[in-house]
């Protein structure tokens, strides 16, 4: 298992290069981010190399909604560009959303004129094309989000639906991004969910509940959860995608201490 730090909500007062330097100095060597279009990719590549940091994951698409077939061409066009960026940065994962999100993570259009079954099959057809557009070096991860607090109207707020989609398409490069913060907010028992669906999960996200802050600020025993994931045989990435409760550096120290308690021998 490898810890990944999402740069988006950390060190909001710093430029990207300084963020990466701080994350590297805190002892982490993998990062992820959201949109690539608001970043200077050449600069990002340079500062990653300078700070010995690698990119694990970023958004493959922020435009278009898989639930609406009429927007699929926007997804395909954006994804083609994202693949070029992923190849430049050697990123092995790209995140996908079922709905286009606007400012503050608000679903821009939930397409209420479409029924649940039509939305489902639009997602299936869209993902089948998306897989064909991506090389074998990239795994696509479909993200579950909560609709109770952060993303009202988002289609994929249910792990069981995500599993059904992945199983129906049945392609080794399509997995679920199991965001344990979002799934916890939706009321899922995290251990039961992980035990039942680990084969379909290709990536984890973590933030504490409530508040979406770093582990140790909420109600979840993350040492127990991470030990459970480890014992189930998961060997992939765990992304810490959170807003610091107070200080970014302090939050990274908490995560490093948590990770060391589970993997004392591992270099981040």
PDB file of C-alpha atoms in Angstrom:
ATOM      1  CA  UNK A   1       0.000   0.000   0.000  1.00  0.00           C
ATOM      2  CA  UNK A   2       1.207   3.495  -0.823  1.00  0.00           C
ATOM      3  CA  UNK A   3      -0.033   6.781   0.701  1.00  0.00           C
ATOM      4  CA  UNK A   4      -0.913   9.578  -1.723  1.00  0.00           C
ATOM      5  CA  UNK A   5      -1.470  13.215  -0.760  1.00  0.00           C
ATOM      6  CA  UNK A   6      -4.071  15.242  -2.638  1.00  0.00           C
ATOM      7  CA  UNK A   7      -2.593  18.713  -3.120  1.00  0.00           C
ATOM      8  CA  UNK A   8      -5.812  20.623  -3.735  1.00  0.00           C
ATOM      9  CA  UNK A   9      -6.919  21.595  -0.201  1.00  0.00           C
ATOM     10  CA  UNK A  10      -3.453  21.773   1.384  1.00  0.00           C
ATOM     11  CA  UNK A  11      -1.265  24.876   1.737  1.00  0.00           C
ATOM     12  CA  UNK A  12      -3.771  27.104  -0.026  1.00  0.00           C
ATOM     13  CA  UNK A  13      -1.428  30.053   0.506  1.00  0.00           C
ATOM     14  CA  UNK A  14       1.395  28.429  -1.505  1.00  0.00           C
ATOM     15  CA  UNK A  15       2.102  27.972  -5.196  1.00  0.00           C
ATOM     16  CA  UNK A  16       2.102  24.409  -6.502  1.00  0.00           C
ATOM     17  CA  UNK A  17       5.883  24.056  -6.448  1.00  0.00           C
ATOM     18  CA  UNK A  18       6.065  25.093  -2.796  1.00  0.00           C
ATOM     19  CA  UNK A  19       3.199  22.726  -1.955  1.00  0.00           C
ATOM     20  CA  UNK A  20       5.087  19.813  -3.466  1.00  0.00           C
ATOM     21  CA  UNK A  21       8.250  20.773  -1.620  1.00  0.00           C
ATOM     22  CA  UNK A  22       6.358  20.822   1.692  1.00  0.00           C
ATOM     23  CA  UNK A  23       4.698  17.459   0.972  1.00  0.00           C
ATOM     24  CA  UNK A  24       8.058  15.936   0.044  1.00  0.00           C
ATOM     25  CA  UNK A  25       9.701  17.360   3.171  1.00  0.00           C
ATOM     26  CA  UNK A  26       6.903  15.794   5.235  1.00  0.00           C
ATOM     27  CA  UNK A  27       8.046  12.422   3.912  1.00  0.00           C
ATOM     28  CA  UNK A  28       5.607  11.634   1.098  1.00  0.00           C
ATOM     29  CA  UNK A  29       6.545  10.708  -2.454  1.00  0.00           C
ATOM     30  CA  UNK A  30       3.138  10.363  -4.192  1.00  0.00           C
ATOM     31  CA  UNK A  31       0.597  13.086  -4.958  1.00  0.00           C
ATOM     32  CA  UNK A  32      -2.721  13.433  -6.731  1.00  0.00           C
ATOM     33  CA  UNK A  33      -4.796  16.390  -7.866  1.00  0.00           C
ATOM     34  CA  UNK A  34      -8.114  17.239  -9.483  1.00  0.00           C
ATOM     35  CA  UNK A  35      -8.153  19.225 -12.731  1.00  0.00           C
ATOM     36  CA  UNK A  36      -5.010  19.307 -14.893  1.00  0.00           C
ATOM     37  CA  UNK A  37      -6.213  22.253 -16.985  1.00  0.00           C
ATOM     38  CA  UNK A  38      -5.546  24.808 -14.250  1.00  0.00           C
ATOM     39  CA  UNK A  39      -1.923  23.675 -13.891  1.00  0.00           C
ATOM     40  CA  UNK A  40       1.261  24.309 -15.843  1.00  0.00           C
ATOM     41  CA  UNK A  41       2.099  20.708 -16.741  1.00  0.00           C
ATOM     42  CA  UNK A  42       5.691  21.396 -17.746  1.00  0.00           C
ATOM     43  CA  UNK A  43       6.263  23.162 -14.423  1.00  0.00           C
ATOM     44  CA  UNK A  44       4.474  20.384 -12.537  1.00  0.00           C
ATOM     45  CA  UNK A  45       6.680  17.784 -14.190  1.00  0.00           C
ATOM     46  CA  UNK A  46       9.773  19.788 -13.308  1.00  0.00           C
ATOM     47  CA  UNK A  47       8.906  20.348  -9.642  1.00  0.00           C
ATOM     48  CA  UNK A  48       7.891  16.704  -9.242  1.00  0.00           C
ATOM     49  CA  UNK A  49      11.324  15.642 -10.480  1.00  0.00           C
ATOM     50  CA  UNK A  50      13.066  18.236  -8.315  1.00  0.00           C
ATOM     51  CA  UNK A  51      11.252  17.087  -5.166  1.00  0.00           C
ATOM     52  CA  UNK A  52      11.283  13.364  -6.031  1.00  0.00           C
ATOM     53  CA  UNK A  53       7.492  13.239  -6.045  1.00  0.00           C
ATOM     54  CA  UNK A  54       5.378  11.169  -8.433  1.00  0.00           C
ATOM     55  CA  UNK A  55       1.799  11.632  -9.636  1.00  0.00           C
ATOM     56  CA  UNK A  56      -0.520   8.711  -8.897  1.00  0.00           C
ATOM     57  CA  UNK A  57      -3.853  10.057 -10.065  1.00  0.00           C
ATOM     58  CA  UNK A  58      -5.850  13.021 -11.364  1.00  0.00           C
ATOM     59  CA  UNK A  59      -9.178  13.741 -13.048  1.00  0.00           C
ATOM     60  CA  UNK A  60      -9.591  12.239 -16.488  1.00  0.00           C
ATOM     61  CA  UNK A  61     -12.679  14.317 -17.099  1.00  0.00           C
ATOM     62  CA  UNK A  62     -14.340  17.331 -15.486  1.00  0.00           C
ATOM     63  CA  UNK A  63     -16.614  18.196 -18.425  1.00  0.00           C
ATOM     64  CA  UNK A  64     -19.639  16.173 -19.489  1.00  0.00           C
ATOM     65  CA  UNK A  65     -21.712  13.630 -17.590  1.00  0.00           C
ATOM     66  CA  UNK A  66     -21.628   9.893 -18.137  1.00  0.00           C
ATOM     67  CA  UNK A  67     -25.328   9.763 -17.240  1.00  0.00           C
ATOM     68  CA  UNK A  68     -26.218  11.904 -20.293  1.00  0.00           C
ATOM     69  CA  UNK A  69     -25.277  10.446 -23.670  1.00  0.00           C
ATOM     70  CA  UNK A  70     -25.537  13.842 -25.386  1.00  0.00           C
ATOM     71  CA  UNK A  71     -22.543  15.070 -23.352  1.00  0.00           C
ATOM     72  CA  UNK A  72     -20.334  12.039 -24.010  1.00  0.00           C
ATOM     73  CA  UNK A  73     -18.343  13.653 -26.807  1.00  0.00           C
ATOM     74  CA  UNK A  74     -17.168  16.314 -24.353  1.00  0.00           C
ATOM     75  CA  UNK A  75     -15.932  13.535 -22.068  1.00  0.00           C
ATOM     76  CA  UNK A  76     -14.117  11.737 -24.880  1.00  0.00           C
ATOM     77  CA  UNK A  77     -12.429  14.931 -26.104  1.00  0.00           C
ATOM     78  CA  UNK A  78     -11.264  15.911 -22.635  1.00  0.00           C
ATOM     79  CA  UNK A  79     -10.110  12.395 -21.861  1.00  0.00           C
ATOM     80  CA  UNK A  80      -7.902  12.270 -24.943  1.00  0.00           C
ATOM     81  CA  UNK A  81      -6.066  15.345 -23.672  1.00  0.00           C
ATOM     82  CA  UNK A  82      -5.927  13.960 -20.125  1.00  0.00           C
ATOM     83  CA  UNK A  83      -4.312  10.763 -21.413  1.00  0.00           C
ATOM     84  CA  UNK A  84      -1.507  12.828 -22.985  1.00  0.00           C
ATOM     85  CA  UNK A  85      -0.959  14.581 -19.657  1.00  0.00           C
ATOM     86  CA  UNK A  86      -1.021  11.258 -17.779  1.00  0.00           C
ATOM     87  CA  UNK A  87       1.595   9.842 -20.124  1.00  0.00           C
ATOM     88  CA  UNK A  88       3.762  12.935 -19.640  1.00  0.00           C
ATOM     89  CA  UNK A  89       3.496  12.650 -15.844  1.00  0.00           C
ATOM     90  CA  UNK A  90       3.556   8.823 -15.829  1.00  0.00           C
ATOM     91  CA  UNK A  91       0.319   8.782 -13.838  1.00  0.00           C
ATOM     92  CA  UNK A  92      -1.119   5.244 -13.664  1.00  0.00           C
ATOM     93  CA  UNK A  93      -4.688   6.295 -12.739  1.00  0.00           C
ATOM     94  CA  UNK A  94      -7.360   8.664 -14.020  1.00  0.00           C
ATOM     95  CA  UNK A  95     -10.495   9.479 -12.025  1.00  0.00           C
ATOM     96  CA  UNK A  96     -13.928   9.549 -13.644  1.00  0.00           C
ATOM     97  CA  UNK A  97     -17.195  11.104 -12.415  1.00  0.00           C
ATOM     98  CA  UNK A  98     -20.735  10.203 -13.401  1.00  0.00           C
ATOM     99  CA  UNK A  99     -21.838  13.862 -13.284  1.00  0.00           C
ATOM    100  CA  UNK A 100     -20.230  17.170 -14.184  1.00  0.00           C
ATOM    101  CA  UNK A 101     -19.481  19.192 -11.059  1.00  0.00           C
ATOM    102  CA  UNK A 102     -19.426  22.970 -10.915  1.00  0.00           C
ATOM    103  CA  UNK A 103     -18.236  25.495  -8.356  1.00  0.00           C
ATOM    104  CA  UNK A 104     -18.137  24.035  -4.863  1.00  0.00           C
ATOM    105  CA  UNK A 105     -18.714  20.509  -6.152  1.00  0.00           C
ATOM    106  CA  UNK A 106     -22.327  21.207  -7.085  1.00  0.00           C
ATOM    107  CA  UNK A 107     -23.835  18.916  -9.747  1.00  0.00           C
ATOM    108  CA  UNK A 108     -24.470  21.229 -12.693  1.00  0.00           C
ATOM    109  CA  UNK A 109     -27.253  19.210 -14.294  1.00  0.00           C
ATOM    110  CA  UNK A 110     -28.789  16.028 -12.883  1.00  0.00           C
ATOM    111  CA  UNK A 111     -30.804  15.458 -16.107  1.00  0.00           C
ATOM    112  CA  UNK A 112     -34.060  14.760 -14.315  1.00  0.00           C
ATOM    113  CA  UNK A 113     -35.736  14.073 -17.657  1.00  0.00           C
ATOM    114  CA  UNK A 114     -33.717  10.846 -17.827  1.00  0.00           C
ATOM    115  CA  UNK A 115     -34.844   7.854 -15.821  1.00  0.00           C
ATOM    116  CA  UNK A 116     -32.463   5.851 -13.580  1.00  0.00           C
ATOM    117  CA  UNK A 117     -32.266   2.961 -16.057  1.00  0.00           C
ATOM    118  CA  UNK A 118     -31.397   5.247 -18.980  1.00  0.00           C
ATOM    119  CA  UNK A 119     -28.720   6.982 -16.910  1.00  0.00           C
ATOM    120  CA  UNK A 120     -27.261   3.604 -15.945  1.00  0.00           C
ATOM    121  CA  UNK A 121     -26.975   2.387 -19.528  1.00  0.00           C
ATOM    122  CA  UNK A 122     -25.591   5.732 -20.658  1.00  0.00           C
ATOM    123  CA  UNK A 123     -22.823   5.225 -18.090  1.00  0.00           C
ATOM    124  CA  UNK A 124     -22.157   1.710 -19.391  1.00  0.00           C
ATOM    125  CA  UNK A 125     -21.906   2.822 -23.034  1.00  0.00           C
ATOM    126  CA  UNK A 126     -19.791   5.848 -22.123  1.00  0.00           C
ATOM    127  CA  UNK A 127     -17.335   3.822 -20.062  1.00  0.00           C
ATOM    128  CA  UNK A 128     -16.958   1.199 -22.769  1.00  0.00           C
ATOM    129  CA  UNK A 129     -15.863   3.933 -25.171  1.00  0.00           C
ATOM    130  CA  UNK A 130     -13.652   5.564 -22.544  1.00  0.00           C
ATOM    131  CA  UNK A 131     -11.800   2.290 -22.007  1.00  0.00           C
ATOM    132  CA  UNK A 132     -11.105   2.052 -25.729  1.00  0.00           C
ATOM    133  CA  UNK A 133      -9.686   5.589 -25.693  1.00  0.00           C
ATOM    134  CA  UNK A 134      -7.149   4.896 -22.945  1.00  0.00           C
ATOM    135  CA  UNK A 135      -3.891   2.939 -23.198  1.00  0.00           C
ATOM    136  CA  UNK A 136      -3.075  -0.185 -21.220  1.00  0.00           C
ATOM    137  CA  UNK A 137      -0.805   1.845 -18.923  1.00  0.00           C
ATOM    138  CA  UNK A 138      -3.777   3.700 -17.370  1.00  0.00           C
ATOM    139  CA  UNK A 139      -6.436   2.324 -15.030  1.00  0.00           C
ATOM    140  CA  UNK A 140      -9.736   4.196 -14.856  1.00  0.00           C
ATOM    141  CA  UNK A 141     -11.327   4.624 -11.437  1.00  0.00           C
ATOM    142  CA  UNK A 142     -14.992   5.559 -11.114  1.00  0.00           C
ATOM    143  CA  UNK A 143     -15.629   7.675  -8.041  1.00  0.00           C
ATOM    144  CA  UNK A 144     -18.449   7.355  -5.522  1.00  0.00           C
ATOM    145  CA  UNK A 145     -19.517  10.637  -3.859  1.00  0.00           C
ATOM    146  CA  UNK A 146     -21.995  11.474  -1.124  1.00  0.00           C
ATOM    147  CA  UNK A 147     -25.270  13.236  -1.864  1.00  0.00           C
ATOM    148  CA  UNK A 148     -26.139  14.089   1.759  1.00  0.00           C
ATOM    149  CA  UNK A 149     -23.604  16.887   2.313  1.00  0.00           C
ATOM    150  CA  UNK A 150     -21.189  17.631  -0.513  1.00  0.00           C
ATOM    151  CA  UNK A 151     -22.732  16.652  -3.863  1.00  0.00           C
ATOM    152  CA  UNK A 152     -26.565  16.586  -3.875  1.00  0.00           C
ATOM    153  CA  UNK A 153     -27.882  15.078  -7.083  1.00  0.00           C
ATOM    154  CA  UNK A 154     -24.756  13.066  -7.926  1.00  0.00           C
ATOM    155  CA  UNK A 155     -25.689   9.756  -9.514  1.00  0.00           C
ATOM    156  CA  UNK A 156     -23.108   7.361  -8.077  1.00  0.00           C
ATOM    157  CA  UNK A 157     -23.559   7.635  -4.307  1.00  0.00           C
ATOM    158  CA  UNK A 158     -23.990   3.879  -3.827  1.00  0.00           C
ATOM    159  CA  UNK A 159     -21.153   1.327  -3.762  1.00  0.00           C
ATOM    160  CA  UNK A 160     -23.503  -1.449  -4.892  1.00  0.00           C
ATOM    161  CA  UNK A 161     -24.374   0.428  -8.096  1.00  0.00           C
ATOM    162  CA  UNK A 162     -20.688   1.093  -8.727  1.00  0.00           C
ATOM    163  CA  UNK A 163     -19.927  -2.616  -8.298  1.00  0.00           C
ATOM    164  CA  UNK A 164     -22.761  -3.525 -10.683  1.00  0.00           C
ATOM    165  CA  UNK A 165     -21.318  -1.191 -13.348  1.00  0.00           C
ATOM    166  CA  UNK A 166     -17.771  -2.519 -12.989  1.00  0.00           C
ATOM    167  CA  UNK A 167     -18.930  -6.127 -13.057  1.00  0.00           C
ATOM    168  CA  UNK A 168     -21.103  -5.570 -16.113  1.00  0.00           C
ATOM    169  CA  UNK A 169     -18.276  -3.987 -18.114  1.00  0.00           C
ATOM    170  CA  UNK A 170     -15.790  -6.508 -16.726  1.00  0.00           C
ATOM    171  CA  UNK A 171     -12.563  -4.873 -17.862  1.00  0.00           C
ATOM    172  CA  UNK A 172      -9.329  -5.099 -15.831  1.00  0.00           C
ATOM    173  CA  UNK A 173      -8.618  -1.384 -16.296  1.00  0.00           C
ATOM    174  CA  UNK A 174     -11.931  -0.214 -14.815  1.00  0.00           C
ATOM    175  CA  UNK A 175     -12.182  -0.147 -11.032  1.00  0.00           C
ATOM    176  CA  UNK A 176     -13.968   1.773  -8.283  1.00  0.00           C
ATOM    177  CA  UNK A 177     -12.443   4.704  -6.452  1.00  0.00           C
ATOM    178  CA  UNK A 178     -13.867   3.917  -3.019  1.00  0.00           C
ATOM    179  CA  UNK A 179     -13.912   7.232  -1.179  1.00  0.00           C
ATOM    180  CA  UNK A 180     -14.401   6.126   2.426  1.00  0.00           C
ATOM    181  CA  UNK A 181     -15.363   9.615   3.534  1.00  0.00           C
ATOM    182  CA  UNK A 182     -18.184   9.826   0.998  1.00  0.00           C
ATOM    183  CA  UNK A 183     -19.310   6.228   1.561  1.00  0.00           C
ATOM    184  CA  UNK A 184     -19.210   6.719   5.330  1.00  0.00           C
ATOM    185  CA  UNK A 185     -21.365   9.838   5.043  1.00  0.00           C
ATOM    186  CA  UNK A 186     -23.840   7.752   3.018  1.00  0.00           C
ATOM    187  CA  UNK A 187     -24.079   5.317   5.932  1.00  0.00           C
ATOM    188  CA  UNK A 188     -22.143   2.331   4.595  1.00  0.00           C
ATOM    189  CA  UNK A 189     -20.384   0.066   7.071  1.00  0.00           C
ATOM    190  CA  UNK A 190     -16.830   0.555   5.824  1.00  0.00           C
ATOM    191  CA  UNK A 191     -15.402  -2.796   6.884  1.00  0.00           C
ATOM    192  CA  UNK A 192     -18.322  -4.776   5.503  1.00  0.00           C
ATOM    193  CA  UNK A 193     -18.164  -2.839   2.251  1.00  0.00           C
ATOM    194  CA  UNK A 194     -14.402  -3.370   1.866  1.00  0.00           C
ATOM    195  CA  UNK A 195     -14.671  -7.083   2.661  1.00  0.00           C
ATOM    196  CA  UNK A 196     -17.491  -7.579   0.167  1.00  0.00           C
ATOM    197  CA  UNK A 197     -16.190  -5.463  -2.728  1.00  0.00           C
ATOM    198  CA  UNK A 198     -12.392  -5.276  -2.503  1.00  0.00           C
ATOM    199  CA  UNK A 199     -12.014  -7.114  -5.823  1.00  0.00           C
ATOM    200  CA  UNK A 200     -13.764  -4.217  -7.608  1.00  0.00           C
ATOM    201  CA  UNK A 201     -11.903  -1.443  -5.745  1.00  0.00           C
ATOM    202  CA  UNK A 202      -8.797  -0.061  -7.418  1.00  0.00           C
ATOM    203  CA  UNK A 203      -8.060   2.955  -5.239  1.00  0.00           C
ATOM    204  CA  UNK A 204      -9.110   4.392  -1.862  1.00  0.00           C
ATOM    205  CA  UNK A 205      -9.715   7.950  -0.694  1.00  0.00           C
ATOM    206  CA  UNK A 206      -9.734   8.916   2.981  1.00  0.00           C
ATOM    207  CA  UNK A 207     -10.919  11.892   5.023  1.00  0.00           C
ATOM    208  CA  UNK A 208     -12.401  11.833   8.497  1.00  0.00           C
ATOM    209  CA  UNK A 209     -16.099  12.080   9.367  1.00  0.00           C
ATOM    210  CA  UNK A 210     -17.504  14.606  10.092  1.00  0.00           C
ATOM    211  CA  UNK A 211     -15.727  17.581   8.561  1.00  0.00           C
ATOM    212  CA  UNK A 212     -13.662  15.966   5.796  1.00  0.00           C
ATOM    213  CA  UNK A 213     -10.471  16.749   7.701  1.00  0.00           C
ATOM    214  CA  UNK A 214      -7.360  14.621   8.218  1.00  0.00           C
ATOM    215  CA  UNK A 215      -7.602  11.269  10.049  1.00  0.00           C
ATOM    216  CA  UNK A 216      -7.748  11.706  13.800  1.00  0.00           C
ATOM    217  CA  UNK A 217     -10.123  14.676  13.738  1.00  0.00           C
ATOM    218  CA  UNK A 218     -13.389  12.748  13.508  1.00  0.00           C
ATOM    219  CA  UNK A 219     -15.143   9.566  14.536  1.00  0.00           C
ATOM    220  CA  UNK A 220     -13.470   6.904  12.383  1.00  0.00           C
ATOM    221  CA  UNK A 221     -10.726   4.596  13.700  1.00  0.00           C
ATOM    222  CA  UNK A 222      -8.493   4.853  10.635  1.00  0.00           C
ATOM    223  CA  UNK A 223      -5.733   2.699  12.060  1.00  0.00           C
ATOM    224  CA  UNK A 224      -8.261  -0.109  12.381  1.00  0.00           C
ATOM    225  CA  UNK A 225      -9.652   0.485   8.863  1.00  0.00           C
ATOM    226  CA  UNK A 226      -6.218   0.630   7.224  1.00  0.00           C
ATOM    227  CA  UNK A 227      -5.061  -2.474   9.089  1.00  0.00           C
ATOM    228  CA  UNK A 228      -8.196  -4.212   7.842  1.00  0.00           C
ATOM    229  CA  UNK A 229      -7.494  -3.182   4.237  1.00  0.00           C
ATOM    230  CA  UNK A 230      -3.887  -4.352   4.589  1.00  0.00           C
ATOM    231  CA  UNK A 231      -4.931  -7.741   5.970  1.00  0.00           C
ATOM    232  CA  UNK A 232      -7.380  -8.225   3.102  1.00  0.00           C
ATOM    233  CA  UNK A 233      -4.406  -8.154   0.723  1.00  0.00           C
ATOM    234  CA  UNK A 234      -4.806  -4.736  -0.900  1.00  0.00           C
ATOM    235  CA  UNK A 235      -1.529  -3.456  -2.391  1.00  0.00           C
ATOM    236  CA  UNK A 236      -2.608  -0.243  -4.127  1.00  0.00           C
ATOM    237  CA  UNK A 237      -2.817   3.474  -3.416  1.00  0.00           C
ATOM    238  CA  UNK A 238      -4.588   5.197  -0.528  1.00  0.00           C
ATOM    239  CA  UNK A 239      -5.264   8.854  -1.283  1.00  0.00           C
ATOM    240  CA  UNK A 240      -5.622  11.327   1.569  1.00  0.00           C
ATOM    241  CA  UNK A 241      -8.033  13.863   0.077  1.00  0.00           C
ATOM    242  CA  UNK A 242      -8.980  16.236   2.878  1.00  0.00           C
ATOM    243  CA  UNK A 243      -9.161  19.790   4.123  1.00  0.00           C
ATOM    244  CA  UNK A 244      -6.770  20.361   7.061  1.00  0.00           C
ATOM    245  CA  UNK A 245      -8.562  21.050  10.322  1.00  0.00           C
ATOM    246  CA  UNK A 246      -5.961  23.671  11.215  1.00  0.00           C
ATOM    247  CA  UNK A 247      -2.421  23.513   9.850  1.00  0.00           C
ATOM    248  CA  UNK A 248      -1.375  21.651   6.679  1.00  0.00           C
ATOM    249  CA  UNK A 249       2.019  20.631   8.055  1.00  0.00           C
ATOM    250  CA  UNK A 250       0.472  19.317  11.274  1.00  0.00           C
ATOM    251  CA  UNK A 251      -2.072  17.350   9.287  1.00  0.00           C
ATOM    252  CA  UNK A 252       0.666  15.677   7.222  1.00  0.00           C
ATOM    253  CA  UNK A 253       2.524  14.774  10.414  1.00  0.00           C
ATOM    254  CA  UNK A 254      -0.645  13.075  11.710  1.00  0.00           C
ATOM    255  CA  UNK A 255      -0.959  11.083   8.499  1.00  0.00           C
ATOM    256  CA  UNK A 256       2.716  10.088   8.573  1.00  0.00           C
ATOM    257  CA  UNK A 257       2.371   8.916  12.190  1.00  0.00           C
ATOM    258  CA  UNK A 258      -0.765   6.938  11.305  1.00  0.00           C
ATOM    259  CA  UNK A 259       0.911   5.313   8.306  1.00  0.00           C
ATOM    260  CA  UNK A 260       4.069   4.454  10.257  1.00  0.00           C
ATOM    261  CA  UNK A 261       1.951   2.719  12.908  1.00  0.00           C
ATOM    262  CA  UNK A 262       0.765   0.292  10.222  1.00  0.00           C
ATOM    263  CA  UNK A 263       3.852   0.140   7.992  1.00  0.00           C
ATOM    264  CA  UNK A 264       6.807   0.868  10.315  1.00  0.00           C
ATOM    265  CA  UNK A 265       9.294  -0.394   7.744  1.00  0.00           C
ATOM    266  CA  UNK A 266       7.939   1.502   4.753  1.00  0.00           C
ATOM    267  CA  UNK A 267       9.277   4.667   3.172  1.00  0.00           C
ATOM    268  CA  UNK A 268       6.415   6.907   2.014  1.00  0.00           C
TER     269      UNK A 268
END
